[in-house]
Structures are given as structure tokens and as C-alpha cells.
Tab-separated table of C-alpha atoms in Angstrom:
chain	number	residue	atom	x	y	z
I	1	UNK	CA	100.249	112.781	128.938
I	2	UNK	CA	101.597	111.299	125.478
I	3	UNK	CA	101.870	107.529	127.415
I	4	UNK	CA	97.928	108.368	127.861
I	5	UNK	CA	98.025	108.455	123.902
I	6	UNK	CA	96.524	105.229	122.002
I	7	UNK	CA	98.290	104.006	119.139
I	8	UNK	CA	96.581	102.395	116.228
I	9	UNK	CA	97.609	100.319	113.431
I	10	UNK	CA	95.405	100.349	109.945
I	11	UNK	CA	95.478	98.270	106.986
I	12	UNK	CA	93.239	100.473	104.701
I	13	UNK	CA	92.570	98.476	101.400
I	14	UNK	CA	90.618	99.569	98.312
I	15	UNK	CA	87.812	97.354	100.122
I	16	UNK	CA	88.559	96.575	103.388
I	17	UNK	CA	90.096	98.404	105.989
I	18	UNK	CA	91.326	96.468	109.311
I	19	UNK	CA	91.580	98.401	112.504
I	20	UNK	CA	94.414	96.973	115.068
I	21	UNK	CA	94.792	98.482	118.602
I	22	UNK	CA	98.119	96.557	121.094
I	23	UNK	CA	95.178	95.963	123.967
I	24	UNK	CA	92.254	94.170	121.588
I	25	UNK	CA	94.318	93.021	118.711
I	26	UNK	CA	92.028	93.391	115.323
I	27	UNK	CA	89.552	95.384	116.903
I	28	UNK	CA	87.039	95.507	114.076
I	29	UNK	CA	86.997	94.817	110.066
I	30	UNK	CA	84.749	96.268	107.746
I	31	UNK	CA	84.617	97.124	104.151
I	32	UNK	CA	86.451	100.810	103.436
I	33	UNK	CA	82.682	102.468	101.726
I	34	UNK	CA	81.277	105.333	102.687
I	35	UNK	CA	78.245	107.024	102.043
I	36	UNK	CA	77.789	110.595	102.074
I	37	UNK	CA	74.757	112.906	101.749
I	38	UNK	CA	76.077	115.949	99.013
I	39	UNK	CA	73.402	118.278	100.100
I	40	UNK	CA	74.608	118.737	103.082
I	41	UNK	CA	78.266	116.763	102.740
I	42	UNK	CA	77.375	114.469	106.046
I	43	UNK	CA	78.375	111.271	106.563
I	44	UNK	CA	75.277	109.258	106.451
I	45	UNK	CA	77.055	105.390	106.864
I	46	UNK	CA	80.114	103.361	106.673
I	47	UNK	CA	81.463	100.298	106.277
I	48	UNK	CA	79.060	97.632	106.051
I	49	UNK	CA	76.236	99.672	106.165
I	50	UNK	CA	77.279	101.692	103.337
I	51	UNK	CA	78.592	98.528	101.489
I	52	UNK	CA	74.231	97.670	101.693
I	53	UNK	CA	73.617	100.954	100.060
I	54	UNK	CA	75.911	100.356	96.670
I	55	UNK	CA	73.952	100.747	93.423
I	56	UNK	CA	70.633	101.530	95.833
I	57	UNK	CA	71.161	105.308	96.745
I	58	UNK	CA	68.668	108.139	95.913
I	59	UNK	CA	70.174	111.191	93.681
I	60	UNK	CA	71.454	113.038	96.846
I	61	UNK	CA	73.419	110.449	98.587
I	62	UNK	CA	76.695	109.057	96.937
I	63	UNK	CA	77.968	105.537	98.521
I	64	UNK	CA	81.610	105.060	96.952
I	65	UNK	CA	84.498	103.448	97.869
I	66	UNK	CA	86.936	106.308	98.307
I	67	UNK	CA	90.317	104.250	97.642
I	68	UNK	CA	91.061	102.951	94.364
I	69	UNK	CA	94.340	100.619	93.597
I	70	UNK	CA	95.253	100.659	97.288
I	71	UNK	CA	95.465	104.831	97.205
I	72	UNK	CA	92.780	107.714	97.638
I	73	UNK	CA	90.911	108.666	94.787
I	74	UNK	CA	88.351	110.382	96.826
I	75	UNK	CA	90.085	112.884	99.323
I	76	UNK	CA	86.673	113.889	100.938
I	77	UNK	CA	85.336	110.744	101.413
I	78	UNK	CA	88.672	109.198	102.841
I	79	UNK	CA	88.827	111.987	105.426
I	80	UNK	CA	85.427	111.243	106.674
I	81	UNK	CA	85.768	107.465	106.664
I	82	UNK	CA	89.235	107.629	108.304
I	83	UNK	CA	87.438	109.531	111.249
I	84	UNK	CA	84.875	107.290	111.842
I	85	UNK	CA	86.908	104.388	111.874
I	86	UNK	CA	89.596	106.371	114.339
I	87	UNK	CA	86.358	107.851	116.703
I	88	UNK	CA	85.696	104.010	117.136
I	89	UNK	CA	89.353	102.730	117.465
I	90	UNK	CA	89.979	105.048	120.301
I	91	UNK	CA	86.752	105.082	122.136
I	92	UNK	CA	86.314	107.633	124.442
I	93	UNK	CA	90.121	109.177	124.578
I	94	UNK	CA	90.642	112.552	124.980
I	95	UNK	CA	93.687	112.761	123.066
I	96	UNK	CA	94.228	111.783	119.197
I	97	UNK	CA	95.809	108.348	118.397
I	98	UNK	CA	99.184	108.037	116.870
I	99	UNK	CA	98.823	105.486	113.805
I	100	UNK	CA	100.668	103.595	111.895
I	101	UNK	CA	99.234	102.938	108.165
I	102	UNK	CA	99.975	100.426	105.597
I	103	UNK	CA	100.647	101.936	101.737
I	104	UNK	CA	101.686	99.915	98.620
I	105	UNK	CA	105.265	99.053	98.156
I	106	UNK	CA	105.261	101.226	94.939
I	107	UNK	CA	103.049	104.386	96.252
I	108	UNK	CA	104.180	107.819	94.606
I	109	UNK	CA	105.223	110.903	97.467
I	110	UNK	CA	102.022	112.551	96.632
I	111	UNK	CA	99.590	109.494	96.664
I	112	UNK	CA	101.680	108.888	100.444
I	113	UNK	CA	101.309	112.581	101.234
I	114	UNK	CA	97.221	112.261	100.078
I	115	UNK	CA	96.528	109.077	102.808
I	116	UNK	CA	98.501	111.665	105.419
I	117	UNK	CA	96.370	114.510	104.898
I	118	UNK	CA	93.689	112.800	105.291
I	119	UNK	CA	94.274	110.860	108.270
I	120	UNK	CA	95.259	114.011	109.755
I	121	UNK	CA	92.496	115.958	108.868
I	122	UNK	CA	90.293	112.623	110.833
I	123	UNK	CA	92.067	113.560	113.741
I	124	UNK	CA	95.177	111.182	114.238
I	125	UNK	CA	97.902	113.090	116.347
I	126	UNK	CA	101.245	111.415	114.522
I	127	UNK	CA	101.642	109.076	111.507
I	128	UNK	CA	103.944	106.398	110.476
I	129	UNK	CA	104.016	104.589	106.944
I	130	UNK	CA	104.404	100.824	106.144
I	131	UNK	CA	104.834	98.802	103.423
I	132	UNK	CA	102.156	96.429	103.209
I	133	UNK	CA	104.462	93.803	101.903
I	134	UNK	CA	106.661	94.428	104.878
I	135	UNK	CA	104.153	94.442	107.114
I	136	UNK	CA	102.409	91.156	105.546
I	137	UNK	CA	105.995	89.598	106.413
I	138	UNK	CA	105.921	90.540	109.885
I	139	UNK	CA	101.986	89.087	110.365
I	140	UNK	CA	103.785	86.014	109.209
I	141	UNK	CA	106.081	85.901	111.518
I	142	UNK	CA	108.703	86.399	109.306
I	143	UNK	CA	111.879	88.140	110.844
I	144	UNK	CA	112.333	90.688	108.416
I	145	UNK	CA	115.778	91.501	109.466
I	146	UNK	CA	117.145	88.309	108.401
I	147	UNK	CA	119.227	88.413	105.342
I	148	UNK	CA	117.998	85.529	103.592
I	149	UNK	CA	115.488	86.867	101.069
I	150	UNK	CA	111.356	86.559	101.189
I	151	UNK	CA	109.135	87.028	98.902
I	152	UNK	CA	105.541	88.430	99.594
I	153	UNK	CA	102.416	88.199	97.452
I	154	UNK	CA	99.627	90.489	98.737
I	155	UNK	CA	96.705	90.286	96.654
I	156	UNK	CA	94.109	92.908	98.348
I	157	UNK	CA	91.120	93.905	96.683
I	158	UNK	CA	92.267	96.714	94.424
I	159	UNK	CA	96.169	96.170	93.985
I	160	UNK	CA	98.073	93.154	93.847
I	161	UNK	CA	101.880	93.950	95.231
I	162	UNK	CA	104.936	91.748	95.325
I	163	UNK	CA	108.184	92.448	97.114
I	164	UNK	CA	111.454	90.885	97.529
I	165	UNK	CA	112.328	91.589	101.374
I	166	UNK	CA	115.247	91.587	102.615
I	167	UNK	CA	117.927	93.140	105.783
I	168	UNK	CA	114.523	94.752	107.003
I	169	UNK	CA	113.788	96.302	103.604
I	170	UNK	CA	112.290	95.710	100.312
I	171	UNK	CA	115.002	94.872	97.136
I	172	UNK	CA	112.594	94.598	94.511
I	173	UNK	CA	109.258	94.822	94.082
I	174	UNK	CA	105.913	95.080	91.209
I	175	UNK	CA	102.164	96.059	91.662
I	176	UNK	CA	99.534	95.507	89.424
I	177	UNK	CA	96.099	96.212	89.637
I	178	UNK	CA	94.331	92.749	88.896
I	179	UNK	CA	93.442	92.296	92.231
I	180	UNK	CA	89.860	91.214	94.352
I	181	UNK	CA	88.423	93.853	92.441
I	182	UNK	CA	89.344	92.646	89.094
I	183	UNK	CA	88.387	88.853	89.696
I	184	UNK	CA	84.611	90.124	90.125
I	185	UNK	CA	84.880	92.644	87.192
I	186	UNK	CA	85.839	89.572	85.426
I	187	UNK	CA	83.052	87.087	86.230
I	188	UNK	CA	80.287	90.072	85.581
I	189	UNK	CA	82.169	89.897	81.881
I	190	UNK	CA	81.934	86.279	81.724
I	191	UNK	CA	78.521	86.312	82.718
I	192	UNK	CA	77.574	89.039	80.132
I	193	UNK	CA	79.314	87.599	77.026
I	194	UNK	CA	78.383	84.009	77.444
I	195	UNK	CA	75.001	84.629	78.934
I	196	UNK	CA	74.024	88.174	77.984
I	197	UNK	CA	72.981	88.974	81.600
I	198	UNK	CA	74.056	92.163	83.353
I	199	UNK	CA	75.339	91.766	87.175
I	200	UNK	CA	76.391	93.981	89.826
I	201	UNK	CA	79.309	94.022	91.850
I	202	UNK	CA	77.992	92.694	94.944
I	203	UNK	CA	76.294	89.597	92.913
I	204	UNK	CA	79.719	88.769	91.002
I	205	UNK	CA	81.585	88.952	94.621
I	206	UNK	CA	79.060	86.499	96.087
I	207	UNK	CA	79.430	84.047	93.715
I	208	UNK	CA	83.398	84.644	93.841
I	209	UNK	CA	82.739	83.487	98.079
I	210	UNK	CA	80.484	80.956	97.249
I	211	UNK	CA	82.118	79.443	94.246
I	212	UNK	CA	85.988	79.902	93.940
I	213	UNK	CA	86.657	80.441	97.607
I	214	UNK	CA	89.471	77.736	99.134
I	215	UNK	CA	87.581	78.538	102.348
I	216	UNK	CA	84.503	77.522	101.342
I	217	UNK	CA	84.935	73.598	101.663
I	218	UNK	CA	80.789	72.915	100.935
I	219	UNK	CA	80.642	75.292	98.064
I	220	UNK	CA	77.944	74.250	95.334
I	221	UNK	CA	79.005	72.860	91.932
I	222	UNK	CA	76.899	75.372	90.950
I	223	UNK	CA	75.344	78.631	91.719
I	224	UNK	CA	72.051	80.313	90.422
I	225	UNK	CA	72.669	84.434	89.714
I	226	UNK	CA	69.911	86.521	88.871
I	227	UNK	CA	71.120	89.980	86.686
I	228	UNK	CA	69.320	91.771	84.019
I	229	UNK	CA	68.834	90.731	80.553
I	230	UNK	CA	70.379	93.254	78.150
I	231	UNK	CA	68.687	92.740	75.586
I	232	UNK	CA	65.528	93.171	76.766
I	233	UNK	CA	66.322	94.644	80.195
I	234	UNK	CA	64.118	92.232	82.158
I	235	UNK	CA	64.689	90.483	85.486
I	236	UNK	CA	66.434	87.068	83.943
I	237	UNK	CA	68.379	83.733	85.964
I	238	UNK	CA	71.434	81.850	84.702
I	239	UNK	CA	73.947	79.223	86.246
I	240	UNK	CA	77.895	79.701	87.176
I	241	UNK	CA	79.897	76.245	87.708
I	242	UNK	CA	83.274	76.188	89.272
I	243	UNK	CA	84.841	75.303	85.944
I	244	UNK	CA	83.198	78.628	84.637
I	245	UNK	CA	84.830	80.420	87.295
I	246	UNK	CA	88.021	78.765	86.495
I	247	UNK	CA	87.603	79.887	82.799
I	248	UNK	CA	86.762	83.662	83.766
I	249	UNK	CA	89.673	84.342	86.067
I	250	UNK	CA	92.205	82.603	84.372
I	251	UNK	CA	93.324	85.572	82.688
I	252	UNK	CA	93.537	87.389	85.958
I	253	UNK	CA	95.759	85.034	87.494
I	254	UNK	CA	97.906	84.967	84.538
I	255	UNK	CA	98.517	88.568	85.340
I	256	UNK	CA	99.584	87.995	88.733
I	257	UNK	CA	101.538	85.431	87.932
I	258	UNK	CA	103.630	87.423	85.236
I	259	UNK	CA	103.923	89.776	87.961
I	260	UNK	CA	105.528	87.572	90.130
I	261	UNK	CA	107.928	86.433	87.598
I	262	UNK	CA	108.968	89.977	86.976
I	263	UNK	CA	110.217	90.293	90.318
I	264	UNK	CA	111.792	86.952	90.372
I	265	UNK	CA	113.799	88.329	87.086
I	266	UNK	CA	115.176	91.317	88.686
I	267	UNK	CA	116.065	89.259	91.899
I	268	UNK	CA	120.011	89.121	92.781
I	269	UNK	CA	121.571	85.457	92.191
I	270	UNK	CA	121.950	84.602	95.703
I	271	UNK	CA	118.679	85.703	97.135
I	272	UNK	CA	116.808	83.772	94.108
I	273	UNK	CA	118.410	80.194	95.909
I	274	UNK	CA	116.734	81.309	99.138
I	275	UNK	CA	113.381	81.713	97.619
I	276	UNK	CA	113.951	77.860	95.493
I	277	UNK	CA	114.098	76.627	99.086
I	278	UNK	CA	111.325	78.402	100.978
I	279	UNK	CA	109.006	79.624	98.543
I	280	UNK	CA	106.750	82.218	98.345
I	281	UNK	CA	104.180	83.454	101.180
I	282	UNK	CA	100.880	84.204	99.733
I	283	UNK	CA	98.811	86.770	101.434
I	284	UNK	CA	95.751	89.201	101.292
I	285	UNK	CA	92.131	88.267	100.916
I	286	UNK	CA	92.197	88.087	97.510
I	287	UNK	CA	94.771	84.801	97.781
I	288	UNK	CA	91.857	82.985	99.212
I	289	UNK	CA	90.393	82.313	95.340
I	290	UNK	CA	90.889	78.748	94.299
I	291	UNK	CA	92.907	78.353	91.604
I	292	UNK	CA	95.675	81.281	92.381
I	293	UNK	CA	98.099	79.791	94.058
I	294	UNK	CA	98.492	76.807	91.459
I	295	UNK	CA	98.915	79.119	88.575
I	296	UNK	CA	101.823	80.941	90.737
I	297	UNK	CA	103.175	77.631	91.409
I	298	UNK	CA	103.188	76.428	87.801
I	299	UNK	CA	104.347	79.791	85.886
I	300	UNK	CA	107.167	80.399	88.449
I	301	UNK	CA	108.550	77.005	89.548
I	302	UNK	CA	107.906	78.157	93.622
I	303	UNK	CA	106.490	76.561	95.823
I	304	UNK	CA	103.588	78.805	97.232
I	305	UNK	CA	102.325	78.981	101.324
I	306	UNK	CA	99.606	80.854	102.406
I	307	UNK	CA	100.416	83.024	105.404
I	308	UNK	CA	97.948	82.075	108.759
I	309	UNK	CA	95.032	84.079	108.696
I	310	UNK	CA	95.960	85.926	105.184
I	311	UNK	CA	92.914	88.561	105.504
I	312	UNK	CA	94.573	89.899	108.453
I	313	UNK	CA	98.100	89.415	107.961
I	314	UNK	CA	98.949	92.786	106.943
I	315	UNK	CA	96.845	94.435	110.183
I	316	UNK	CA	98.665	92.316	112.354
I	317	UNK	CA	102.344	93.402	110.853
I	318	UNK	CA	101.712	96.781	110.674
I	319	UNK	CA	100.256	96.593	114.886
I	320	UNK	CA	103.662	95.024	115.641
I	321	UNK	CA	105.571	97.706	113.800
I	322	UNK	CA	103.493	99.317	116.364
I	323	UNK	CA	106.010	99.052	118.948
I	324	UNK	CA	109.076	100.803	116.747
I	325	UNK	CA	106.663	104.051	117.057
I	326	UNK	CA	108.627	105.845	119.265
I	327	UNK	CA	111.941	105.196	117.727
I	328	UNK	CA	110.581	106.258	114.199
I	329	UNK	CA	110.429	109.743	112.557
I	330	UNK	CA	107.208	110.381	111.061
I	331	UNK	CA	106.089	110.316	107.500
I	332	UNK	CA	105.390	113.714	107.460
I	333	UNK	CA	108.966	114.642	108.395
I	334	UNK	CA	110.167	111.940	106.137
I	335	UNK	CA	108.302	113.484	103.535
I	336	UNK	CA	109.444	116.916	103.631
I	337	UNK	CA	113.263	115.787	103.767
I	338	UNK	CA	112.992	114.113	100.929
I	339	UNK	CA	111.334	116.800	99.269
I	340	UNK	CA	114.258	119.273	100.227
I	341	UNK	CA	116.765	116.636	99.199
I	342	UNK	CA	114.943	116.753	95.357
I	343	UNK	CA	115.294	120.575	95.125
I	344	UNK	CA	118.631	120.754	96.804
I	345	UNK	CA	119.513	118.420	93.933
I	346	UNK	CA	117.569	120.434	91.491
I	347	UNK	CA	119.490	123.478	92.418
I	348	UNK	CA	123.147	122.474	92.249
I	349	UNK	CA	122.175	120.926	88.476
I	350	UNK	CA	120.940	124.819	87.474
I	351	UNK	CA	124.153	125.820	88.498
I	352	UNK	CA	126.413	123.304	87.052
């Protein structure tokens, strides 16, 4: 019966989550929110229906996103969305899907044992871990196993990571949280100190799309947004050019570009002349903001590319690692051992 078993690959971000099955390829995207009535703790939406309800809910029914920097903040929540999201990847199967999930570069045991539990607990049979970097590389089409070095920029919407990859694993690597997330934190804070109107989160992301997105080739030298006035709380308008965008998230691509150059300082001599000839791969849907790319380009000396489809490309990696499932131990296993190692280790000390 386990060849009857489905096996699923998921990119769950801090606000999207990808779903990837071998038959259908991306099978469905939608933002990683839930909503949940705490009456009665049901699940009352998800994903893009729940995304609607942000800042809109009555006192009984919390809409959150239950990840935060690329890990679970929200253990509930991320049980209840990962079910959903699994009850649709499967379809009607009897039996519970194997998965493989993607995890930051830098994730702590217990913030790796947290996304197991809760996968478990909404009903996958067997889980395997990921890298996201790693599995960004393979969406590229990168063979990871080469021993020439890559380096991988995922900027996702709550964590930005970077990794050195090489020989099939990752030599050095940074994360920092100026991310998707961050860029719209930072045009609401634009918006408020030179125009003393309050935003939301949804309003600053639209205007991120509309404004600073290299996809958007017909976007508006300017954009109306309608907030709040704080000072005397009514309904007010303003206007956000691209070279106020530019101005806002400068600082946040500073960030990510000191980021980058950490890794590039702790990189050994002779993978640091593969990267001067092939440059960086950008990935992640936060790479999509115009503007990012150049600042990498210019603080670091590297020529950047963007990976094909970037939103995707860690989905697509981690569905191809798909196929190493049943040579793999899983996480869980993985997990303990090391944890036995640590007090084995802790043990002979006390008796040194």
C-alpha cells in the first residue's frame, strides 16, 4: 500500500505557502493566513480568504498569519492551516501524504522540531526537511552536487536567507529578517512620517505590486493611497511616486545587501573565484522589487540573475528533492539522533 501513498512537497513562507504534488506540479498557491473562530477554536478560512479578513474580523474570530521569520509562531494555527492545505493536496486519498518541507538555512532544532509537530498533527504520514536555499538551487536547475560554489539569495516574505552551496550542501550561510514583510512595514513608515497618514498592511503591499514591482512593466508614476489621518483620525488621500518608493526601501535593501557581503566574507578563496564568474542567483518573491538587485550588484561587485519563475523556485526544488524520499531518513529520526549525540556529549564532559 505505501506506493498508493502521495508525496507532497511545501514551501511554507511567512506569507505564502506553495503546494507541489510529482503528477500536477504547483498544484495551488495561496497566502499562509488563517482565520480561526476562538469560541469554538474552528477553522473558519484560509489562505486567500482569510488574507480578505485581515484587520476586518469581529472580537471572536482571530485572522493571523501563524509563521513569523520563515518559522511558527503560532503552533495552533499552523496545525490547522497545514491540514487544510494537505486535505486539498491529496484529494480524496485514504492514506496520509509523505512531505517534504522547506525550513531556513539557519532554523534552530526546536523551531525544525515545531514545523514537524505540526505537520504531523495535520495528518502527514512521514516528513523530510529542506533547506530552502538548497532547494531554491535545485528550482534553478542548478546541480547542487557540483563542486564549484553557488550562491543563493532567497528573499521570501518574512526572512531573507543566503547560502553558499556547495558538494550538495550549504558552506556558509546568513538570514536576516528584512524581507517582503519589512519592505511594506517600511513604506507604511514612509507614508506616516512624510505624510502623517496611517496605512494598513494590505494597502502598503499594493502599492509595493503596483509601484516597485520589476513585473509590473505599466506601473503608474504614481499611485493614490487612502489611510487615516493621525492627527485627526479621518478618512484622508495622499500620493506615492516610484522615487518615493526608492527612498523608503533603500534602507531595506542595504540590509540585504550587507547580508550578502557577510557571506561573501566568510567564503573560502577558491569558491569566491567561482561566484566572480557566475554570480549570484536571486530568488523568492520578494526579489521581484525594483531596485534590489542593483543595490546587491553595486555593494558586492556580483553580478546578480534572477532564477526563472523566482516565486516558485523553492516549491519546485523541494518537489524534485521529492524523488530522494525513499532513500532519506526522516527529520524526525534525524532529530532525535542528534539530540542523543548532544547528551552523549554532555555526559562524557560530567565525567571528565
Amino acid at each position: 500500500m505505501a506506493w498508493l501513498r502521495k508525496n507532497v512537497a511545501i514551501d511554507i513562507g511567512t506569507t505564502t505557502i506553495l503546494v507541489f504534488t510529482r503528477a500536477e506540479g504547483v498544484k495551488f498557491q495561496e497566502p499562509s493566513v488563517v482565520a480561526l473562530d476562538i469560541y469554538t477554536d474552528s477553522v473558519v478560512a484560509v489562505g486567500e480568504e482569510a488574507k480578505k479578513m485581515l484587520g476586518r474580523t469581529p472580537g471572536n474570530i482571530l485572522a493571523c498569519h501563524p509563521l513569523q521569520g520563515g518559522v511558527v509562531s503560532d503552533y495552533r494555527a499552523t496545525e490547522k492551516m497545514l491540514g487544510t492545505f494537505l486535505h486539498r493536496a491529496v484529494d480524496k486519498s485514504l492514506l496520509h501524504p509523505d512531505i517534504m518541507i522547506s525550513v531556513p538555512s539557519r532554523a534552530t532544532q526546536v523551531q525544525k522540531r515545531a514545523i514537524l509537530q505540526a505537520a504531523t498533527a495535520g495528518g502527514a504520514h512521514r516528513i523530510f526537511i529542506i533547506e530552502a536555499p538548497l532547494a531554491a538551487a535545485l528550482g534553478a536547475g542548478v546541480e547542487v552536487s557540483d563542486p564549484r560554489g553557488t550562491l543563493v539569495v532567497d528573499v521570501g516574505g518574512g526572512l531573507t536567507d543566503v547560502a553558499l552551496i556547495s558538494l550538495g550542501g550549504i558552506v556558509v550561510a546568513e538570514s536576516t529578517t528584512v524581507a517582503g514583510d519589512a519592505f511594506d512595514a517600511a513604506i507604511a513608515r514612509y507614508i506616516l512620517e512624510q505624510h502623517q497618514v496611517m496605512i494598513g498592511e494590505q494597502t502598503a503591499e499594493d502599492i509595493k505590486l503596483r509601484l516597485g514591482s520589476v513585473l509590473a512593466l505599466d506601473a503608474p508614476e504614481r499611485l493614490e493611497v487612502k489611510g487615516r489621518h493621525r492627527a485627526d483620525g479621518l478618512p484622508a488621500r495622499v500620493y506615492m511616486t516610484k522615487s518615493d518608493l526608492d527612498e523608503a526601501l533603500a534602507p531595506q535593501f542595504t540590509a540585504i545587501a550587507e547580508t550578502v557581503h557577510r557571506v561573501l566574507a566568510q567564503t573560502p578563496p577558491e569558491l569566491s573565484s567561482d561566484l566572480y564568474d557566475q554570480g549570484l542567483l536571486l530568488s523568492g518573491g520578494g526579489s521581484l522589487v525594483r531596485g534590489l538587485s542593483e543595490a546587491i550588484q553595486k555593494r558586492c561587485g556580483l553580478r546578480v540573475n534572477y532564477v526563472e519563475q523566482p516565486i516558485s523556485a523553492v516549491v519546485r526544488g523541494t518537489g524534485k528533492a521529492l524523488t530522494w524520499i525513499r532513500r532519506m531518513r526522516t527529520s524526525e529520526d534525524l532529530l532525535a539522533e542528534k539530540t542523543r549525540q548532544q547528551v552523549m556529549n554532555r555526559e562524557i564532559l560530567r565525567k571528565r
